[in-house]
Amino acid sequence: KHHCDKTGIVLCATMCIIWITILVFFMIEWAVKAGELLGIEASIMGLTFCAAGISLPACMCSVIVAKQGRGKMAISNVFGSNVFDVLIAMAIPWALRYEVMGTQQLIKMEADGFATAIAILAFVMIFYVACVAIGKFRLPSKVGYVYVGLYG
């Protein structure tokens, strides 16, 4: 019975990733089409509407668990969801797009400020890992205030 439980969890997680991948693929395609209809560049649609659509559920989950007194889980969710979004939710739909539509229509990363956004993300991740290492896996409330200050 124990083996069956593990198989069920793996199957459930795999199916969740597959569904997220499919839905993100369509979300990106439809956001680009909506942007074309409204005269909004694809980069703006991606950096605002798609980013908000992906980040808002993770934000709400983090707020809920933080209110339950699970601050470590909330912080882990914030960084874990961003890493998942970049490595899985963005990479797999792009790979599917190349597989389905071919490489004639390459996705170009031409958004203004893209390099700056990547640098900021890298800085925040390095800062977080440093705080975790220095604090021996305990994050004092001061770190939370620093993050709120950096975010604003």
Short mmCIF file of C-alpha atoms in Angstrom, two decimals:
data_model
loop_
_atom_site.label_atom_id
_atom_site.label_comp_id
_atom_site.label_asym_id
_atom_site.label_seq_id
_atom_site.Cartn_x
_atom_site.Cartn_y
_atom_site.Cartn_z
CA LYS A 1 0.00 0.00 0.00
CA HIS A 2 2.84 2.41 0.81
CA HIS A 3 4.33 1.99 -2.68
CA CYS A 4 0.93 2.74 -4.23
CA ASP A 5 0.72 6.01 -2.27
CA LYS A 6 4.10 7.14 -3.61
CA THR A 7 3.08 6.20 -7.15
CA GLY A 8 -0.14 8.18 -6.78
CA ILE A 9 1.73 11.26 -5.58
CA VAL A 10 4.23 11.05 -8.44
CA LEU A 11 1.42 10.56 -10.96
CA CYS A 12 -0.55 13.47 -9.50
CA ALA A 13 2.50 15.78 -9.54
CA THR A 14 3.32 14.76 -13.12
CA MET A 15 -0.24 15.40 -14.28
CA CYS A 16 -0.24 18.79 -12.54
CA ILE A 17 2.95 19.77 -14.36
CA ILE A 18 1.48 18.59 -17.68
CA TRP A 19 -1.73 20.60 -17.15
CA ILE A 20 0.19 23.70 -16.04
CA THR A 21 2.39 23.39 -19.12
CA ILE A 22 -0.59 23.12 -21.46
CA LEU A 23 -2.45 26.00 -19.84
CA VAL A 24 0.62 28.27 -19.81
CA PHE A 25 1.21 27.47 -23.49
CA PHE A 26 -2.31 28.65 -24.34
CA MET A 27 -2.10 31.61 -21.95
CA ILE A 28 1.03 32.87 -23.72
CA GLU A 29 -0.44 32.34 -27.18
CA TRP A 30 -3.70 34.07 -26.28
CA ALA A 31 -1.90 36.94 -24.52
CA VAL A 32 0.17 37.56 -27.66
CA LYS A 33 -2.98 37.45 -29.83
CA ALA A 34 -4.85 39.79 -27.47
CA GLY A 35 -1.88 42.14 -27.51
CA GLU A 36 -1.88 42.15 -31.30
CA LEU A 37 -5.60 42.97 -31.34
CA LEU A 38 -5.14 45.79 -28.81
CA GLY A 39 -1.90 47.08 -30.33
CA ILE A 40 0.19 46.11 -27.28
CA GLU A 41 3.64 44.59 -27.78
CA ALA A 42 4.11 40.94 -26.84
CA SER A 43 6.88 41.86 -24.40
CA ILE A 44 4.54 44.18 -22.49
CA MET A 45 1.82 41.52 -22.41
CA GLY A 46 4.31 38.98 -21.09
CA LEU A 47 5.88 41.24 -18.51
CA THR A 48 2.57 42.45 -17.11
CA PHE A 49 -0.46 40.27 -17.72
CA CYS A 50 1.26 36.88 -17.96
CA ALA A 51 3.60 37.60 -15.05
CA ALA A 52 0.71 38.75 -12.86
CA GLY A 53 -1.39 35.75 -13.85
CA ILE A 54 1.36 33.35 -12.86
CA SER A 55 2.52 35.17 -9.71
CA LEU A 56 -0.81 36.09 -8.14
CA PRO A 57 -1.81 32.55 -7.02
CA ALA A 58 1.64 32.00 -5.47
CA CYS A 59 1.37 35.34 -3.70
CA MET A 60 -2.03 34.45 -2.27
CA CYS A 61 -0.75 31.08 -1.06
CA SER A 62 2.23 32.77 0.60
CA VAL A 63 -0.02 35.28 2.35
CA ILE A 64 -2.31 32.50 3.61
CA VAL A 65 0.51 30.36 5.04
CA ALA A 66 2.25 33.43 6.50
CA LYS A 67 -0.95 34.32 8.37
CA GLN A 68 -0.95 30.76 9.73
CA GLY A 69 2.49 31.44 11.23
CA ARG A 70 4.46 29.48 8.63
CA GLY A 71 6.79 32.24 7.46
CA LYS A 72 9.48 29.85 6.26
CA MET A 73 6.95 28.08 4.05
CA ALA A 74 5.76 31.42 2.65
CA ILE A 75 9.32 32.49 1.75
CA SER A 76 10.09 29.08 0.29
CA ASN A 77 6.92 29.26 -1.80
CA VAL A 78 7.87 32.66 -3.19
CA PHE A 79 11.29 31.52 -4.38
CA GLY A 80 10.22 28.01 -5.29
CA SER A 81 7.37 29.21 -7.45
CA ASN A 82 9.61 31.66 -9.30
CA VAL A 83 12.23 28.99 -9.95
CA PHE A 84 9.48 26.60 -11.11
CA ASP A 85 8.00 29.29 -13.37
CA VAL A 86 11.35 30.00 -15.03
CA LEU A 87 12.62 26.42 -15.32
CA ILE A 88 9.36 24.55 -16.04
CA ALA A 89 6.40 26.81 -16.79
CA MET A 90 8.32 28.94 -19.31
CA ALA A 91 10.77 26.39 -20.69
CA ILE A 92 8.35 23.57 -21.52
CA PRO A 93 5.84 25.73 -23.46
CA TRP A 94 8.70 27.23 -25.48
CA ALA A 95 9.99 23.73 -26.22
CA LEU A 96 6.47 22.64 -27.20
CA ARG A 97 6.09 25.68 -29.44
CA TYR A 98 9.33 24.78 -31.26
CA GLU A 99 8.21 21.17 -31.54
CA VAL A 100 4.73 22.03 -32.86
CA MET A 101 5.46 25.11 -34.98
CA GLY A 102 9.09 24.52 -35.89
CA THR A 103 12.03 26.84 -35.48
CA GLN A 104 11.03 29.29 -38.22
CA GLN A 105 9.33 31.51 -35.65
CA LEU A 106 11.96 31.81 -32.95
CA ILE A 107 10.99 33.51 -29.71
CA LYS A 108 13.15 36.59 -29.28
CA MET A 109 13.80 38.14 -25.91
CA GLU A 110 13.75 41.79 -26.97
CA ALA A 111 11.89 43.31 -24.05
CA ASP A 112 13.28 46.59 -22.79
CA GLY A 113 14.89 46.05 -19.42
CA PHE A 114 15.05 42.26 -19.78
CA ALA A 115 18.75 42.13 -18.87
CA THR A 116 18.10 44.39 -15.89
CA ALA A 117 15.24 42.17 -14.71
CA ILE A 118 17.48 39.09 -14.92
CA ALA A 119 20.22 40.88 -12.97
CA ILE A 120 17.75 41.90 -10.25
CA LEU A 121 16.39 38.35 -10.04
CA ALA A 122 19.93 36.98 -9.73
CA PHE A 123 20.76 39.55 -7.01
CA VAL A 124 17.63 38.70 -5.02
CA MET A 125 18.35 34.96 -5.25
CA ILE A 126 21.97 35.43 -4.18
CA PHE A 127 20.84 37.67 -1.30
CA TYR A 128 18.28 35.08 -0.21
CA VAL A 129 20.76 32.19 -0.30
CA ALA A 130 23.29 34.31 1.62
CA CYS A 131 20.68 35.17 4.28
CA VAL A 132 19.73 31.51 4.64
CA ALA A 133 23.37 30.43 4.89
CA ILE A 134 24.36 33.17 7.34
CA GLY A 135 21.23 32.63 9.46
CA LYS A 136 21.74 28.84 9.48
CA PHE A 137 18.34 28.24 7.87
CA ARG A 138 16.57 30.75 10.13
CA LEU A 139 15.33 34.00 8.68
CA PRO A 140 14.91 36.81 11.19
CA SER A 141 12.11 39.32 10.70
CA LYS A 142 14.72 41.93 9.66
CA VAL A 143 15.27 40.00 6.44
CA GLY A 144 11.54 40.22 5.70
CA TYR A 145 11.64 43.99 6.15
CA VAL A 146 14.66 44.21 3.83
CA TYR A 147 12.77 42.24 1.17
CA VAL A 148 9.68 44.42 1.51
CA GLY A 149 11.95 47.47 1.15
CA LEU A 150 13.68 46.03 -1.91
CA TYR A 151 10.34 45.12 -3.49
CA GLY A 152 8.97 48.64 -3.09
#
